[in-house]
Coordinates of C-alpha atoms in Angstrom, one line a residue:
M1 CA 49.1 -3.4 97.3
E2 CA 50.2 -0.6 94.9
H3 CA 51.2 -1.6 91.4
T4 CA 55.0 -1.3 91.1
V5 CA 56.7 -0.4 87.8
D6 CA 60.3 -0.7 87.1
N7 CA 62.3 -0.3 83.9
F8 CA 65.5 -2.2 83.7
S9 CA 68.2 -2.7 81.1
E10 CA 69.7 -5.8 82.7
E11 CA 70.1 -8.9 80.5
D12 CA 68.7 -12.1 81.9
E13 CA 70.0 -15.6 81.2
N14 CA 67.9 -15.8 77.9
D15 CA 69.3 -12.6 76.3
L16 CA 66.1 -10.8 77.0
Y17 CA 65.8 -7.4 78.5
E18 CA 63.2 -6.5 81.1
H19 CA 61.2 -3.4 80.1
H20 CA 58.4 -3.5 82.6
A21 CA 57.7 -5.2 85.9
F22 CA 54.3 -5.1 87.7
V23 CA 52.9 -6.6 90.8
V24 CA 49.1 -6.8 90.5
E25 CA 47.2 -5.1 93.3
K26 CA 45.1 -7.1 95.7
G27 CA 41.7 -5.9 94.6
Q28 CA 42.2 -6.6 90.9
K29 CA 39.3 -8.5 89.2
P30 CA 40.2 -11.2 86.6
L31 CA 41.1 -9.4 83.3
R32 CA 42.8 -10.5 80.1
I33 CA 46.5 -9.6 80.3
D34 CA 46.4 -7.8 76.9
K35 CA 43.6 -5.5 78.2
Y36 CA 45.4 -5.1 81.6
L37 CA 48.7 -4.1 80.0
M38 CA 47.0 -1.5 77.7
N39 CA 46.6 0.6 80.8
F40 CA 50.2 0.2 82.0
V41 CA 52.6 0.2 79.1
E42 CA 53.3 3.6 77.5
N43 CA 52.7 3.7 73.7
A44 CA 51.3 0.2 73.7
T45 CA 48.8 -1.1 71.2
R46 CA 46.7 -4.2 71.6
N47 CA 48.5 -5.6 68.6
K48 CA 52.0 -4.9 70.1
I49 CA 51.0 -6.6 73.3
Q50 CA 49.4 -9.6 71.6
N51 CA 52.6 -10.1 69.5
A52 CA 54.7 -9.9 72.6
A53 CA 52.5 -12.7 74.1
K54 CA 52.8 -14.8 71.0
N55 CA 56.6 -14.4 71.1
G56 CA 56.6 -15.6 74.7
S57 CA 57.8 -12.2 76.0
I58 CA 55.1 -11.8 78.7
Y59 CA 55.8 -13.7 81.9
V60 CA 53.5 -14.2 84.9
N61 CA 55.2 -15.6 88.0
G62 CA 58.1 -16.6 85.8
I63 CA 56.1 -18.5 83.2
P64 CA 55.3 -17.2 79.7
V65 CA 51.6 -16.6 79.1
K66 CA 49.3 -16.0 76.1
Q67 CA 47.3 -12.8 75.6
N68 CA 44.1 -14.4 76.9
Y69 CA 45.6 -15.2 80.3
K70 CA 43.5 -13.6 83.1
V71 CA 45.5 -11.6 85.6
K72 CA 44.9 -12.3 89.3
P73 CA 45.8 -10.3 92.5
L74 CA 49.5 -10.3 93.4
D75 CA 50.5 -11.8 90.0
N76 CA 54.1 -10.8 89.2
I77 CA 54.2 -9.7 85.6
R78 CA 57.3 -9.1 83.5
V79 CA 57.5 -7.9 79.9
L80 CA 60.7 -8.7 78.2
F81 CA 62.1 -8.0 74.7
T82 CA 65.2 -8.9 72.8
H83 CA 66.5 -5.3 72.7
P84 CA 67.4 -3.0 75.6
P85 CA 64.9 -0.3 76.6
H86 CA 67.0 2.4 74.7
E87 CA 66.6 5.2 77.3
N88 CA 70.3 5.4 77.8
L89 CA 71.3 5.0 74.1
L90 CA 71.3 8.7 73.1
V91 CA 72.1 9.5 69.5
G92 CA 72.4 13.0 68.1
E93 CA 70.0 13.8 65.2
D94 CA 70.0 16.7 62.9
I95 CA 66.5 18.0 63.8
D96 CA 65.4 21.6 63.4
I97 CA 64.5 23.3 66.7
E98 CA 63.3 26.8 67.2
V99 CA 65.8 28.6 69.4
V100 CA 64.2 31.7 71.0
Y101 CA 67.3 32.8 72.9
E102 CA 70.9 31.5 73.3
D103 CA 74.1 32.5 75.1
D104 CA 77.1 30.6 76.6
S105 CA 75.0 29.4 79.6
L106 CA 71.7 28.4 78.3
L107 CA 69.2 28.4 75.5
V108 CA 65.4 28.8 75.3
V109 CA 63.6 26.5 72.9
N110 CA 60.0 26.8 71.5
K111 CA 59.0 23.1 71.3
P112 CA 56.3 22.1 68.7
A113 CA 53.4 19.9 69.7
G114 CA 54.2 16.3 68.8
M115 CA 57.9 16.4 69.7
V116 CA 58.9 14.2 72.7
V117 CA 61.3 15.9 75.0
H118 CA 63.5 12.9 75.9
P119 CA 63.8 9.3 74.6
G120 CA 61.6 6.7 76.3
H121 CA 59.4 3.6 75.5
G122 CA 58.2 3.9 71.9
N123 CA 60.1 7.2 71.3
Y124 CA 63.7 6.4 70.7
S125 CA 64.5 9.1 68.1
G126 CA 63.2 12.4 67.0
T127 CA 63.2 13.9 70.5
L128 CA 64.4 17.2 71.7
I129 CA 67.3 15.6 73.4
N130 CA 68.4 13.9 70.2
A131 CA 68.4 17.4 68.6
L132 CA 70.3 19.0 71.4
I133 CA 73.1 16.4 71.6
Y134 CA 73.6 16.7 67.8
R135 CA 74.0 20.4 68.2
F136 CA 76.0 20.7 71.5
D137 CA 78.8 18.7 73.0
N138 CA 79.0 17.9 76.7
L139 CA 75.7 19.2 77.9
P140 CA 75.4 18.8 81.7
N141 CA 73.2 15.9 83.0
N142 CA 70.3 16.6 85.3
S143 CA 69.5 14.4 88.3
S144 CA 67.8 11.9 85.9
D145 CA 70.8 11.8 83.6
R146 CA 69.0 13.8 80.9
P147 CA 71.4 16.1 79.1
G148 CA 70.6 19.8 79.4
L149 CA 67.0 19.4 80.7
V150 CA 66.0 21.6 83.5
H151 CA 62.3 20.8 83.1
R152 CA 60.1 19.2 80.5
I153 CA 56.7 19.5 78.8
D154 CA 54.5 16.7 77.5
K155 CA 54.8 15.5 73.9
D156 CA 51.5 17.1 72.7
T157 CA 52.0 20.3 74.7
S158 CA 53.8 23.1 72.7
G159 CA 55.9 25.9 74.1
L160 CA 58.9 27.2 75.9
L161 CA 61.7 25.2 77.6
V162 CA 65.0 26.4 79.0
V163 CA 68.0 24.1 78.4
A164 CA 71.3 24.4 80.5
K165 CA 74.6 24.4 78.6
T166 CA 76.9 24.4 81.7
E167 CA 77.0 22.6 85.1
E168 CA 76.7 26.0 86.8
A169 CA 73.5 26.9 84.7
M170 CA 72.0 23.4 85.4
A171 CA 72.5 23.8 89.2
H172 CA 71.3 27.4 89.3
L173 CA 68.2 26.9 87.1
S174 CA 67.2 23.6 88.7
L175 CA 67.3 25.4 92.1
Q176 CA 65.0 28.1 90.8
F177 CA 62.5 25.5 89.6
A178 CA 62.7 23.6 92.9
E179 CA 62.3 26.8 95.0
K180 CA 59.4 28.1 92.8
T181 CA 61.1 31.3 91.8
S182 CA 60.9 30.6 88.1
E183 CA 57.8 31.8 86.2
R184 CA 55.8 29.5 84.0
E185 CA 52.4 30.4 82.5
Y186 CA 50.4 28.2 80.2
L187 CA 47.5 28.9 78.0
A188 CA 44.7 26.2 78.1
L189 CA 41.3 25.7 76.5
V190 CA 39.2 23.6 78.9
W191 CA 35.7 22.1 78.8
G192 CA 32.9 24.0 80.5
N193 CA 32.3 27.5 81.8
I194 CA 34.6 28.2 84.8
E195 CA 32.4 30.3 87.1
E196 CA 35.2 32.1 89.1
D197 CA 37.3 34.6 87.2
E198 CA 40.4 33.2 89.0
G199 CA 41.3 30.5 91.5
T200 CA 43.9 28.1 92.8
V201 CA 43.9 24.3 92.6
E202 CA 45.9 22.5 95.4
G203 CA 46.0 18.8 95.5
N204 CA 48.8 16.2 95.7
I205 CA 49.4 14.5 92.3
G206 CA 50.5 10.9 91.9
R207 CA 50.1 7.9 89.6
H208 CA 46.5 6.8 89.0
P209 CA 46.1 3.4 90.8
K210 CA 44.0 1.9 88.0
N211 CA 45.6 3.5 84.9
R212 CA 49.4 4.0 85.0
L213 CA 49.3 6.3 82.0
Q214 CA 47.3 8.9 84.0
N215 CA 48.1 10.9 87.1
T216 CA 45.4 11.9 89.6
V217 CA 44.8 14.1 92.7
F218 CA 45.1 12.5 96.2
L219 CA 43.5 14.3 99.1
G220 CA 43.0 13.8 102.8
D221 CA 44.2 10.4 104.2
E222 CA 45.5 9.5 100.7
A223 CA 47.5 12.7 100.2
D224 CA 50.8 10.9 100.8
K225 CA 50.3 8.9 97.6
G226 CA 51.1 12.1 95.6
K227 CA 53.4 15.0 95.7
P228 CA 52.3 18.6 96.5
A229 CA 51.1 20.5 93.5
V230 CA 49.7 24.1 93.1
T231 CA 48.2 25.6 90.0
H232 CA 46.8 29.2 89.8
Y233 CA 44.3 29.9 87.0
K234 CA 42.7 33.0 85.5
V235 CA 39.9 33.2 83.0
I236 CA 40.9 35.0 79.8
E237 CA 37.8 34.4 77.7
R238 CA 34.5 32.6 78.1
L239 CA 33.4 30.8 74.9
G240 CA 30.2 29.1 75.9
Y241 CA 30.9 25.4 76.4
V242 CA 34.7 26.0 76.7
T243 CA 36.8 28.5 78.6
L244 CA 40.2 29.9 77.7
V245 CA 42.4 30.1 80.8
A246 CA 46.0 31.1 81.8
C247 CA 47.5 28.7 84.3
K248 CA 50.5 29.6 86.4
L249 CA 52.5 26.7 87.8
E250 CA 53.8 26.9 91.4
T251 CA 55.1 23.3 91.2
G252 CA 56.0 21.2 88.2
R253 CA 54.4 17.7 88.5
T254 CA 53.9 15.5 85.5
H255 CA 50.6 16.4 83.7
Q256 CA 49.9 19.0 86.4
I257 CA 47.6 21.3 84.6
R258 CA 45.8 18.4 82.8
V259 CA 45.2 16.7 86.2
H260 CA 44.3 19.8 88.2
M261 CA 41.8 21.1 85.6
K262 CA 40.1 17.7 85.3
H263 CA 40.0 17.6 89.1
I264 CA 37.9 20.8 89.2
G265 CA 35.6 19.5 86.4
H266 CA 37.2 21.3 83.5
T267 CA 39.2 18.7 81.5
L268 CA 41.4 20.1 78.7
F269 CA 39.8 20.3 75.3
N270 CA 40.8 17.2 73.2
D271 CA 43.0 15.8 76.0
E272 CA 42.6 12.1 74.9
R273 CA 44.5 10.7 77.9
Y274 CA 42.2 12.4 80.4
G275 CA 38.9 12.0 78.5
G276 CA 38.8 15.5 76.9
E277 CA 38.4 14.0 73.4
K278 CA 34.8 13.4 74.2
I279 CA 32.1 16.0 74.2
L280 CA 31.9 16.9 77.8
K281 CA 29.7 20.0 77.6
G282 CA 27.1 21.3 75.2
T283 CA 24.0 20.1 73.3
T284 CA 22.9 16.8 71.8
F285 CA 22.3 18.3 68.4
T286 CA 24.0 16.6 65.5
K287 CA 25.1 20.0 64.2
Y288 CA 26.9 20.7 67.5
K289 CA 28.6 17.3 67.4
Q290 CA 29.9 18.0 63.8
F291 CA 31.1 21.4 65.0
V292 CA 33.1 19.9 67.9
D293 CA 34.5 17.1 65.6
N294 CA 35.7 19.9 63.3
C295 CA 37.4 21.6 66.3
F296 CA 39.1 18.3 67.1
K297 CA 40.4 18.0 63.5
V298 CA 41.8 21.6 63.7
L299 CA 43.4 20.9 67.0
P300 CA 44.3 17.1 67.1
R301 CA 45.9 17.3 70.6
Q302 CA 45.3 18.7 74.1
A303 CA 44.8 22.5 74.0
L304 CA 47.8 23.4 76.1
H305 CA 50.7 25.8 75.3
A306 CA 53.6 26.8 77.5
K307 CA 53.4 30.5 76.6
T308 CA 55.6 32.4 79.1
L309 CA 58.8 31.4 80.8
G310 CA 60.8 33.5 83.2
F311 CA 63.9 32.9 85.3
K312 CA 67.0 34.6 86.7
H313 CA 70.0 34.3 84.4
P314 CA 72.5 32.0 86.2
K315 CA 75.5 34.3 85.5
T316 CA 74.2 37.9 85.4
G317 CA 71.3 37.5 87.9
E318 CA 69.0 39.4 85.4
F319 CA 65.4 38.2 85.3
L320 CA 64.6 37.1 81.8
R321 CA 61.1 36.6 80.6
F322 CA 60.1 35.0 77.2
N323 CA 56.8 34.9 75.5
S324 CA 55.7 32.7 72.6
E325 CA 53.0 33.1 70.0
I326 CA 49.9 30.9 70.4
P327 CA 50.4 28.1 67.9
E328 CA 48.2 28.1 64.8
D329 CA 46.2 24.9 65.7
I330 CA 45.1 26.4 69.1
A331 CA 44.5 29.8 67.6
N332 CA 42.3 28.3 64.9
C333 CA 40.3 26.3 67.4
I334 CA 39.7 29.3 69.6
E335 CA 38.5 31.3 66.6
K336 CA 36.0 28.5 65.8
W337 CA 34.6 28.6 69.3
R338 CA 34.4 32.4 69.2
G339 CA 32.3 32.1 66.1
Y340 CA 30.1 29.4 67.7
A341 CA 29.6 31.3 70.9
K342 CA 28.6 34.5 69.1
H343 CA 25.8 32.9 67.1
Q344 CA 24.3 30.6 69.8
D345 CA 22.0 31.2 72.7
L346 CA 24.1 29.1 75.1
S347 CA 21.9 29.6 78.2
D348 CA 19.2 27.1 77.2
D349 CA 21.4 24.2 75.9
D350 CA 23.3 22.7 78.8

């Protein structure tokens, strides 16, 4: 049985609000509930989960449990708190955003790494939406009731986003994204030397059955567990143990490039959620480990930037294309790898 996750804002009889609900899958081995929930609750820390257990906020089959409770197959887990989940409590905030282009219908924003696009668990302020609703009245809602958002990018991905200012623009732009006529190109630094100069990754993407914070590729008989996803990639520069690639999205699944590149054995550099914060290629020399650690310090996030965005203007029909500079952290990391690759005989090390 698949884990199910629901986020509610309904009050129960004890003035508690349900934030997460899970049904444990049939094959689950006994595991402490604090460890189990670490894989399923966004932005959770062991401390936060243990405090929730101490406060009697974690229920299994309707009964509050302590953090050392061992989960069993088909357990019904509910995590409750005294405050609502906040997703729908949108407050405008005066936050600087870099506007690349703006007219009466839309604006294009260059989002910095570290900024969350919309409020959610653990991120109730400081998001792009908080900045947008401070700046604009009556932004149209998308199908998920997110004001202005036509698409989104991950918190630690930098780059370009288009925001709709009118209902007409929202409908028109959303259709372009759905029909794959928009253009989105990302720059990514990935582990390993990609042998082909270019290629396409096709594989349905869905929630990872063991770790709800990750997505994964489902193929063959399991394909229906995910949604179709297509990523085209092209090698820009080979830097020994890492490769700089351009990725064009044909579809827009959550974490698509991160999942697809990992699937073909080239996890994004310093992508902690998908294991890219470990040294996945290279030598065992201490000097090399120190070099990679320095690269991680220079670029403390996944090496992914939404560089190019193109779409037809909803009113004029003109095709607009925007390009953004590679952010300093990614540029500095690439420079470090260039220097390393130049001075090493890489052929004997791996």
